[in-house]
Structure formats: structure tokens, C-alpha cells
Coordinates of C-alpha atoms and ligand atoms in Angstrom, one line a residue:
M1 CA -0.6 -5.2 -24.8
S2 CA -1.1 -6.5 -21.4
L3 CA 2.1 -6.2 -19.2
Q4 CA 2.2 -9.9 -18.6
D5 CA 2.3 -10.2 -22.6
R6 CA 4.9 -7.5 -23.0
V7 CA 7.4 -9.0 -20.3
T8 CA 6.9 -12.5 -21.6
Q9 CA 7.5 -11.3 -25.3
E10 CA 10.5 -9.3 -24.2
F11 CA 12.2 -12.0 -22.1
A12 CA 11.6 -14.3 -25.4
R13 CA 13.4 -11.6 -27.3
R14 CA 16.2 -11.0 -25.0
F15 CA 16.9 -14.7 -23.8
G16 CA 15.6 -16.5 -26.8
A17 CA 13.2 -18.7 -24.7
A18 CA 10.2 -18.8 -22.7
P19 CA 10.3 -17.6 -19.1
T20 CA 10.1 -20.3 -16.6
F21 CA 8.0 -18.2 -14.1
V22 CA 5.8 -14.9 -14.7
V23 CA 5.0 -13.5 -11.5
R24 CA 2.6 -10.5 -10.4
A25 CA 2.5 -8.5 -7.1
P26 CA 0.0 -5.7 -7.1
G27 CA -0.3 -2.2 -5.7
R28 CA -2.9 -1.5 -3.1
V29 CA -5.7 1.2 -2.1
N30 CA -6.5 1.4 1.7
L31 CA -10.4 1.7 2.1
I32 CA -10.1 2.8 5.7
G33 CA -7.8 2.6 8.7
E34 CA -5.3 5.1 7.8
H35 CA -2.2 6.0 10.1
T36 CA -3.2 3.0 12.1
D37 CA -0.6 0.3 11.1
Y38 CA 2.2 1.6 13.0
N39 CA -0.1 2.0 16.1
D40 CA -0.7 -1.9 16.2
G41 CA -4.0 -1.1 15.1
F42 CA -6.5 -2.2 12.0
V43 CA -6.5 -1.6 8.3
L44 CA -8.7 -2.6 5.5
P45 CA -6.9 -2.2 2.1
M46 CA -7.4 -4.1 -1.3
A47 CA -5.0 -5.1 -3.9
I48 CA -5.7 -3.3 -7.1
D49 CA -5.3 -4.3 -10.7
R50 CA -2.4 -2.4 -11.3
A51 CA 1.0 -4.3 -10.5
V52 CA 4.6 -5.0 -10.9
W53 CA 5.3 -8.1 -13.3
V54 CA 8.4 -10.1 -13.9
A55 CA 9.1 -12.8 -16.6
L56 CA 12.1 -14.7 -15.2
R57 CA 14.1 -18.0 -15.4
P58 CA 16.6 -19.2 -12.5
R59 CA 20.3 -18.8 -13.0
S60 CA 23.0 -21.2 -11.5
D61 CA 25.3 -18.6 -10.7
R62 CA 23.8 -16.6 -7.6
R63 CA 23.4 -13.4 -9.9
V64 CA 20.6 -11.4 -10.5
V65 CA 20.1 -9.8 -13.8
C66 CA 16.9 -7.8 -14.3
H67 CA 15.9 -5.6 -17.2
S68 CA 13.3 -2.7 -16.1
L69 CA 11.1 -1.9 -19.2
D70 CA 9.9 1.3 -17.4
F71 CA 13.3 2.6 -16.8
D72 CA 15.1 0.9 -19.7
Q73 CA 17.9 -0.2 -17.3
V74 CA 19.6 -3.5 -16.4
A75 CA 20.4 -4.2 -12.6
E76 CA 22.8 -6.9 -12.2
F77 CA 24.2 -7.9 -8.7
P78 CA 25.7 -11.1 -6.8
L79 CA 23.7 -12.3 -4.2
A80 CA 26.7 -13.3 -2.3
D81 CA 27.8 -9.4 -2.2
L82 CA 25.1 -7.0 -1.9
T83 CA 26.1 -3.6 -2.0
R84 CA 24.1 -0.4 -1.6
G85 CA 23.3 1.9 -4.7
K86 CA 20.3 4.0 -5.8
G87 CA 17.3 3.6 -7.7
W88 CA 14.7 0.8 -8.4
A89 CA 17.3 -1.9 -8.0
E90 CA 17.6 -1.2 -4.4
Y91 CA 14.2 -2.9 -3.7
L92 CA 15.3 -6.1 -5.5
K93 CA 18.4 -6.0 -3.5
G94 CA 16.9 -4.9 -0.3
V95 CA 14.5 -8.0 -0.4
A96 CA 17.4 -10.3 -1.3
W97 CA 19.3 -8.9 1.5
A98 CA 16.2 -9.5 4.1
L99 CA 15.6 -13.0 2.8
Q100 CA 19.3 -14.0 3.3
E101 CA 19.4 -12.3 6.7
A102 CA 16.4 -14.3 7.4
G103 CA 18.5 -17.5 6.6
Y104 CA 16.9 -18.3 3.4
T105 CA 19.4 -19.5 0.7
L106 CA 18.7 -17.9 -2.5
Q107 CA 19.2 -18.7 -6.2
G108 CA 20.0 -16.1 -8.9
W109 CA 17.7 -15.5 -11.6
E110 CA 17.5 -13.5 -14.9
G111 CA 14.4 -11.6 -16.2
V112 CA 12.4 -8.6 -17.3
L113 CA 10.4 -6.2 -15.4
A114 CA 7.5 -3.8 -15.7
G115 CA 4.8 -2.2 -13.9
D116 CA 1.6 0.1 -14.0
V117 CA 1.3 1.1 -10.6
P118 CA 2.1 5.0 -10.7
I119 CA 5.3 5.7 -8.9
G120 CA 5.0 8.2 -6.0
A121 CA 1.3 8.2 -6.1
G122 CA 0.5 6.7 -2.9
L123 CA -0.6 3.2 -4.4
S124 CA 2.5 1.5 -3.0
S125 CA 4.6 1.0 -6.0
S126 CA 7.3 0.0 -3.6
A127 CA 5.8 -2.7 -1.6
A128 CA 4.5 -4.0 -5.2
L129 CA 8.0 -4.1 -6.5
E130 CA 9.1 -5.7 -3.0
M131 CA 6.8 -8.5 -3.1
A132 CA 7.2 -9.2 -6.7
T133 CA 11.0 -9.6 -5.7
A134 CA 9.9 -11.8 -2.7
R135 CA 7.7 -14.0 -5.1
V136 CA 10.5 -14.4 -7.7
F137 CA 13.0 -15.5 -5.0
A138 CA 10.2 -17.9 -3.7
A139 CA 9.7 -19.2 -6.9
T140 CA 13.5 -19.9 -8.0
S141 CA 14.3 -20.9 -4.6
G142 CA 12.0 -23.3 -3.6
L143 CA 10.6 -21.0 -0.5
P144 CA 7.0 -21.5 0.7
W145 CA 4.9 -18.6 0.3
E146 CA 4.0 -17.6 3.5
A147 CA 2.4 -14.2 2.7
T148 CA 2.9 -12.7 6.5
T149 CA 6.5 -13.7 6.7
M150 CA 7.2 -12.4 3.2
A151 CA 5.4 -9.0 4.1
K152 CA 7.6 -8.4 7.2
L153 CA 10.9 -9.0 5.2
G154 CA 9.6 -6.6 2.7
Q155 CA 8.7 -4.2 5.3
R156 CA 12.5 -4.7 6.5
A157 CA 14.0 -4.0 3.1
E158 CA 12.0 -0.9 2.9
N159 CA 13.0 0.2 6.4
K160 CA 16.3 -1.1 6.8
W161 CA 17.9 -1.2 2.9
V162 CA 15.9 1.4 1.3
G163 CA 15.6 3.6 4.6
V164 CA 11.9 4.6 4.7
N165 CA 10.0 4.0 7.8
C166 CA 6.7 2.5 6.9
G167 CA 4.5 0.4 8.7
I168 CA 3.2 -3.3 7.5
M169 CA 0.1 -2.6 5.7
D170 CA 1.5 -2.1 2.3
Q171 CA 3.4 -5.2 1.8
T172 CA 1.0 -7.2 3.6
I173 CA -1.9 -6.4 1.2
S174 CA 0.5 -6.8 -2.0
A175 CA 1.4 -10.4 -0.5
A176 CA -1.9 -11.5 0.6
G177 CA -4.8 -10.0 -1.1
L178 CA -7.9 -11.8 -2.6
A179 CA -9.8 -10.9 -5.5
G180 CA -13.2 -9.2 -5.1
H181 CA -12.1 -8.5 -1.3
A182 CA -10.4 -5.9 1.0
L183 CA -8.3 -7.3 3.7
L184 CA -8.6 -6.4 7.4
I185 CA -5.3 -6.8 8.9
D186 CA -4.5 -6.7 12.6
C187 CA -1.2 -4.9 12.4
R188 CA -0.4 -6.4 15.9
S189 CA -1.1 -10.0 15.3
L190 CA -0.8 -9.8 11.6
E191 CA -3.8 -12.0 11.4
T192 CA -5.9 -11.1 8.3
Q193 CA -9.5 -11.6 7.2
S194 CA -10.8 -11.1 3.6
V195 CA -14.0 -9.0 3.4
P196 CA -16.2 -8.8 0.1
L197 CA -16.9 -5.5 -1.3
P198 CA -20.6 -4.6 -1.1
P199 CA -22.6 -6.1 -3.7
G200 CA -23.0 -3.4 -6.5
T201 CA -20.3 -1.0 -5.7
A202 CA -17.0 0.0 -7.1
I203 CA -13.9 1.7 -5.9
V204 CA -12.5 4.6 -7.6
V205 CA -9.0 5.8 -6.9
L206 CA -8.7 9.7 -7.6
D207 CA -5.0 11.0 -8.1
T208 CA -4.7 14.6 -7.4
A209 CA -1.5 14.5 -9.5
T210 CA -0.1 16.5 -6.6
R211 CA 3.0 15.2 -4.6
R212 CA 4.7 16.8 -1.6
G213 CA 8.2 16.8 -0.5
L214 CA 8.6 16.4 3.4
V215 CA 6.2 13.4 3.4
D216 CA 8.8 11.5 5.1
S217 CA 9.6 13.9 8.0
A218 CA 5.8 14.6 8.5
Y219 CA 5.1 10.8 8.8
N220 CA 8.0 10.4 11.1
E221 CA 6.7 13.2 13.2
R222 CA 3.1 11.6 13.4
R223 CA 4.6 8.4 14.3
A224 CA 6.6 10.0 17.3
Q225 CA 3.5 11.8 18.6
C226 CA 1.3 8.7 18.6
E227 CA 4.3 7.0 20.7
A228 CA 4.3 10.0 22.9
A229 CA 0.5 9.7 23.4
A230 CA 0.8 5.9 23.9
R231 CA 3.6 6.5 26.7
T232 CA 1.2 9.0 28.5
F233 CA -1.5 6.6 28.4
G234 CA 0.8 3.8 29.7
V235 CA 0.1 1.1 26.9
P236 CA 2.7 -0.2 24.5
A237 CA 0.5 1.4 21.5
L238 CA -2.5 3.4 20.7
R239 CA -4.3 0.3 19.7
D240 CA -4.6 -0.5 23.3
V241 CA -6.9 2.6 23.8
D242 CA -10.6 2.8 23.2
L243 CA -12.8 5.7 23.0
A244 CA -13.8 5.5 26.8
H245 CA -10.4 5.4 28.0
F246 CA -9.1 8.2 25.6
Q247 CA -12.0 10.5 26.9
A248 CA -11.2 9.7 30.7
Q249 CA -7.6 10.4 30.2
A250 CA -7.5 13.0 27.2
G251 CA -6.9 16.0 29.6
R252 CA -3.2 14.4 30.3
L253 CA -2.3 15.3 26.5
D254 CA -1.3 18.6 24.9
D255 CA -3.9 19.9 22.2
V256 CA -2.0 18.5 19.4
T257 CA -1.1 15.2 20.7
R258 CA -4.6 14.8 21.7
R259 CA -6.1 15.1 18.4
R260 CA -3.3 13.0 16.8
A261 CA -4.4 10.0 19.5
R262 CA -8.1 11.0 19.0
H263 CA -7.7 10.2 15.2
V264 CA -6.1 6.9 15.7
V265 CA -8.5 5.6 18.4
T266 CA -11.6 6.5 16.6
E267 CA -10.0 5.3 13.1
N268 CA -9.3 1.8 14.7
A269 CA -13.2 1.8 15.7
R270 CA -14.5 3.0 12.4
T271 CA -12.3 0.2 10.5
L272 CA -13.5 -2.6 12.7
E273 CA -17.3 -0.8 12.2
A274 CA -16.5 -0.9 8.2
V275 CA -15.6 -4.6 8.2
A276 CA -19.0 -5.2 10.2
A277 CA -21.0 -3.1 7.1
M278 CA -19.2 -4.9 4.5
R279 CA -20.1 -8.0 5.9
K280 CA -23.7 -7.0 5.6
G281 CA -23.5 -5.5 2.2
D282 CA -24.1 -2.0 3.8
A283 CA -22.4 0.4 1.7
V284 CA -24.3 3.3 2.8
T285 CA -22.7 2.7 6.4
L286 CA -19.1 1.9 4.8
G287 CA -19.2 5.3 2.9
Q288 CA -20.3 7.4 6.2
L289 CA -17.4 5.7 7.8
M290 CA -14.9 6.9 5.0
D291 CA -16.4 10.2 5.1
A292 CA -15.7 10.4 8.8
S293 CA -12.4 8.8 8.3
H294 CA -11.6 11.9 5.9
A295 CA -12.8 14.5 8.3
S296 CA -10.5 12.8 11.2
L297 CA -7.2 12.9 9.0
R298 CA -8.0 16.4 7.9
D299 CA -8.8 18.1 11.3
D300 CA -7.5 16.0 14.0
F301 CA -4.3 14.2 12.2
E302 CA -3.6 17.0 9.6
V303 CA -2.5 15.0 6.9
S304 CA -4.6 16.0 4.2
S305 CA -4.0 18.8 1.6
D306 CA -6.0 21.4 -0.4
G307 CA -6.1 19.2 -3.4
L308 CA -7.2 16.0 -1.4
N309 CA -10.1 18.0 0.2
T310 CA -11.0 19.4 -3.2
M311 CA -11.1 15.9 -4.7
V312 CA -12.9 14.4 -1.8
A313 CA -15.8 17.3 -1.8
C314 CA -16.2 16.8 -5.9
A315 CA -16.7 13.2 -5.1
R316 CA -19.2 13.6 -2.4
Q317 CA -21.2 15.9 -4.8
Q318 CA -22.1 12.8 -6.9
E319 CA -25.4 11.2 -5.9
S320 CA -23.5 7.9 -7.1
C321 CA -20.9 8.4 -4.1
Y322 CA -21.6 6.5 -0.9
G323 CA -18.3 8.1 0.5
A324 CA -14.9 9.3 -0.2
R325 CA -11.7 10.0 1.7
M326 CA -7.8 10.7 1.3
T327 CA -5.9 7.2 1.2
G328 CA -2.3 6.5 1.9
A329 CA 0.1 8.7 4.0
G330 CA -1.4 12.0 2.6
F331 CA -0.3 15.5 1.9
G332 CA -0.9 14.8 -1.6
G333 CA -1.6 11.5 -4.1
C334 CA -4.9 10.0 -3.9
A335 CA -8.4 9.9 -2.7
V336 CA -10.3 6.8 -2.7
A337 CA -14.3 6.7 -3.1
L338 CA -16.9 4.0 -2.8
V339 CA -19.4 4.3 -5.8
R340 CA -22.5 2.7 -7.4
V341 CA -21.0 0.1 -9.9
D342 CA -23.1 1.3 -12.6
A343 CA -22.4 4.8 -12.4
A344 CA -18.5 4.3 -11.7
H345 CA -17.1 5.6 -15.1
A346 CA -19.6 8.4 -15.3
F347 CA -18.4 9.4 -11.8
A348 CA -14.7 9.2 -12.5
T349 CA -15.2 11.6 -15.5
T350 CA -17.4 14.0 -13.7
V351 CA -15.0 14.1 -10.7
A352 CA -12.0 14.4 -12.9
D353 CA -13.7 17.7 -14.6
C354 CA -14.9 19.0 -11.3
Y355 CA -11.4 18.8 -9.8
Q356 CA -9.7 20.1 -12.9
A357 CA -11.9 23.0 -13.0
T358 CA -11.3 23.9 -9.3
T359 CA -7.4 23.4 -9.3
G360 CA -6.3 23.9 -12.9
T361 CA -4.9 20.3 -12.6
A362 CA -5.7 17.4 -14.4
P363 CA -6.0 14.3 -12.1
N364 CA -5.7 10.5 -12.8
V365 CA -8.7 8.4 -12.2
Y366 CA -8.8 4.7 -12.1
V367 CA -12.0 2.3 -11.3
C368 CA -10.1 -0.4 -9.6
A369 CA -11.1 -4.1 -9.3
A370 CA -9.7 -5.9 -6.1
T371 CA -7.2 -8.4 -7.1
N372 CA -5.1 -11.4 -5.9
G373 CA -2.0 -10.7 -3.9
A374 CA 1.3 -11.8 -5.3
E375 CA 1.2 -14.9 -7.4
V376 CA 3.1 -17.0 -10.0
V377 CA 0.9 -16.5 -13.0
T378 CA 2.7 -19.1 -15.1
G379 CA 5.2 -21.6 -14.4
Ligands
GLA1 C1 1.9 4.8 4.2 C2 2.9 3.7 4.8 C3 1.8 2.5 5.6 C4 0.9 3.3 6.2 C5 0.2 4.6 5.6 C6 -0.6 5.3 6.4 O1 1.2 4.0 3.1 O2 3.6 2.9 3.9 O3 2.6 1.7 6.3 O4 1.4 3.9 7.5 O5 1.1 5.2 5.1 O6 -2.0 4.8 6.7

């Protein structure tokens, strides 16, 4: 049964009526542009066909009552008195908090929630939950669906309520994705452009099934190194440094900071080149740029892992593969590959076997379609 049917049926069972709205918001995979969002740079993610779904109806008492089928728990809280706690409900409360802080008057609702974005895999299950919540409040409270505004508020919920220091990429793509397309996001202006996937290609997500602790501290350390590099260059963010500028001034940075900055500068350029290649339908060039991105993340930014490197090597051995790289924050989680569409399922099986034979760990592989961002599906 689809998740849409599950939340709809469970809603009817619990509330004895059909839901007023069914909402979905997707996870994402980033094709290229990694660790560039918090440098005011460019990213190119796509929304995937794994999402958080909510079936709901408004309430008149300004309370939220939400059943999670994944956790088999009920979250209940009053919008007028939000207090911090633990667990998945914090994303709902955090978004309610951010929306109210921004001046929106929210109406309560009750509903049933379920998702199939794997949690903690680097496919933005948190952003999907945040944007699903924002979409629900927009539907119940008559707010305009302004994707960029909602993404910023979702990021604020994550930064200030949940306490994770993420950039703007994940919420933006979950809010604003377009089926069949990746989304170029200028993380300074927040302007977006939908970019079609090259004809005849498929995107395969390769989850190493490895998770590493300390991702947050390593992430914050990378952010600090990038900010230090920008200060040395005398610019607001590394977005403002091109390759020529970098090469002329790189001697002023210590070795580690220089490599961190080189990744960001070259990755921003690669992301714009990737958009140009996609617009020409040039999968070969796009694949080469993904390969180069992986090398840069592994050697200069140092956020890859043995598992990710093995997965990428297994992927590249396949002649149906145009390119592959780690995706997301790194240190574990997922790689992403661009492959020939007719060979995508065979590719997924062969790469999974290769990875398991090398590491002894069974990976999870997903051939992904590019979907719309957060939307009201019925209602
Ligand atoms: C995580 C963050 C994003 C981005 C990526 C790295 O997914 O949530 O904002 O910084 O890491 O590109």
C-alpha cells in the first residue's frame, strides 16, 4: 500500500471521516555542490520519490495532535505554549515556533503522519518533516505557499529549535522541487532554476549503511574553516572567490584551510558547469564533474569515508555509470550515481553486490525519480 493510502486509511480509522488535506514533502539527493550552501554558493539537489506524508483536518482549538505511524506515537501540543522536548515532534513544534515568530497566525490540526525517507541516511528526512509541517500549516491556516520563505523558516526551526547548524539547501529543495528536474539554488540570493535531468539517465542513491557520530562537530569545524578562509581573502563568503583569485592569494592560508577553500571554490565552478552540461543534455560531462567533486570532497575537504570511497569505486567500475560521488554532509550515508536509464536496475544490483563483497555490509540502493517539492495532494 502506498504511504498516501496508509495515512488516508489510518486517518479514517482514527477520526471516522476522510481527511481534509493530504500533504507530502520529499527528501532529497544532491547531485553536485556539496558544502557550498553555507558559503553562499551554488547547489544542485533534486527532490526524490521518498517523502513524509500527512493526512489531516483543521481543529478549532489551536492544538496539534499528530499520530506518527513510524514511531507509533502521538504528539500533542498547544500552539499558544510551545515547550521543548525530545524526538520527532520537535520538528513540528520548531516549525510552528518559527512560523509564529515570523508573525503568522496558525490554526491547529489533527492528523496521521508517515514517511519513507530513511532517517539519518543523509537524504534529508528532517527537512522533509519540516516542510511537510510547514505545508500543513499553510493549508490549515490559509498561508501562501512561498517556497523560499518556508524553507528559511524550516532552516530556522532546525538551527534554533532542534539545534542543528545546517545550511539552506535541504529545506529549499524539499519546498521547491520540480518533477523530472534538479534545482540550481543560489544560496545567497535564494534564486532557483529548475534544470532537467539529461535524457536517458537515471539517478541512483547508494546508501553505505554506515553512520558516523561526530558529524555535527566535523561539519561545524568545516564551516569555521571556510569562514576563516573568507576572512583572510577579505570577502563576506567563499562564494566571492573565483579560481584566479584563489590561486593568487592561496599562499596566505595554511595547508588545511587552503584545501578546504579550494574545495569550495572549485565546487561552485563545477556546479555551474554541471548546470550548463545538463541544459545541453550532456550526461558525460555531468558525470565527469561528479567524479571530480568526489575527489575534491575526499582529498581537499576530507569529509568522505572508506565506505563512501568503496561505494563510489564500485559504481564507477560499471560501464553504465557516467559518474558518482558522495552526497550530503559526508562521513557515511549515501553516494549518488548518474547512470544510463536502461541499465539502472542492473547497475543498482551489481554495485550493491560489489560493496557487500568488499565491506561485508549490505547497502541500500534506490533508483530515484525527481519529484515535486512539498504539495497538497488532496484537499
Ligand atoms: C547537510 C546540510 C546542508 C549542506 C550539506 C553539505 O546536508 O544540512 O545544509 O550543508 O550537509 O552540502
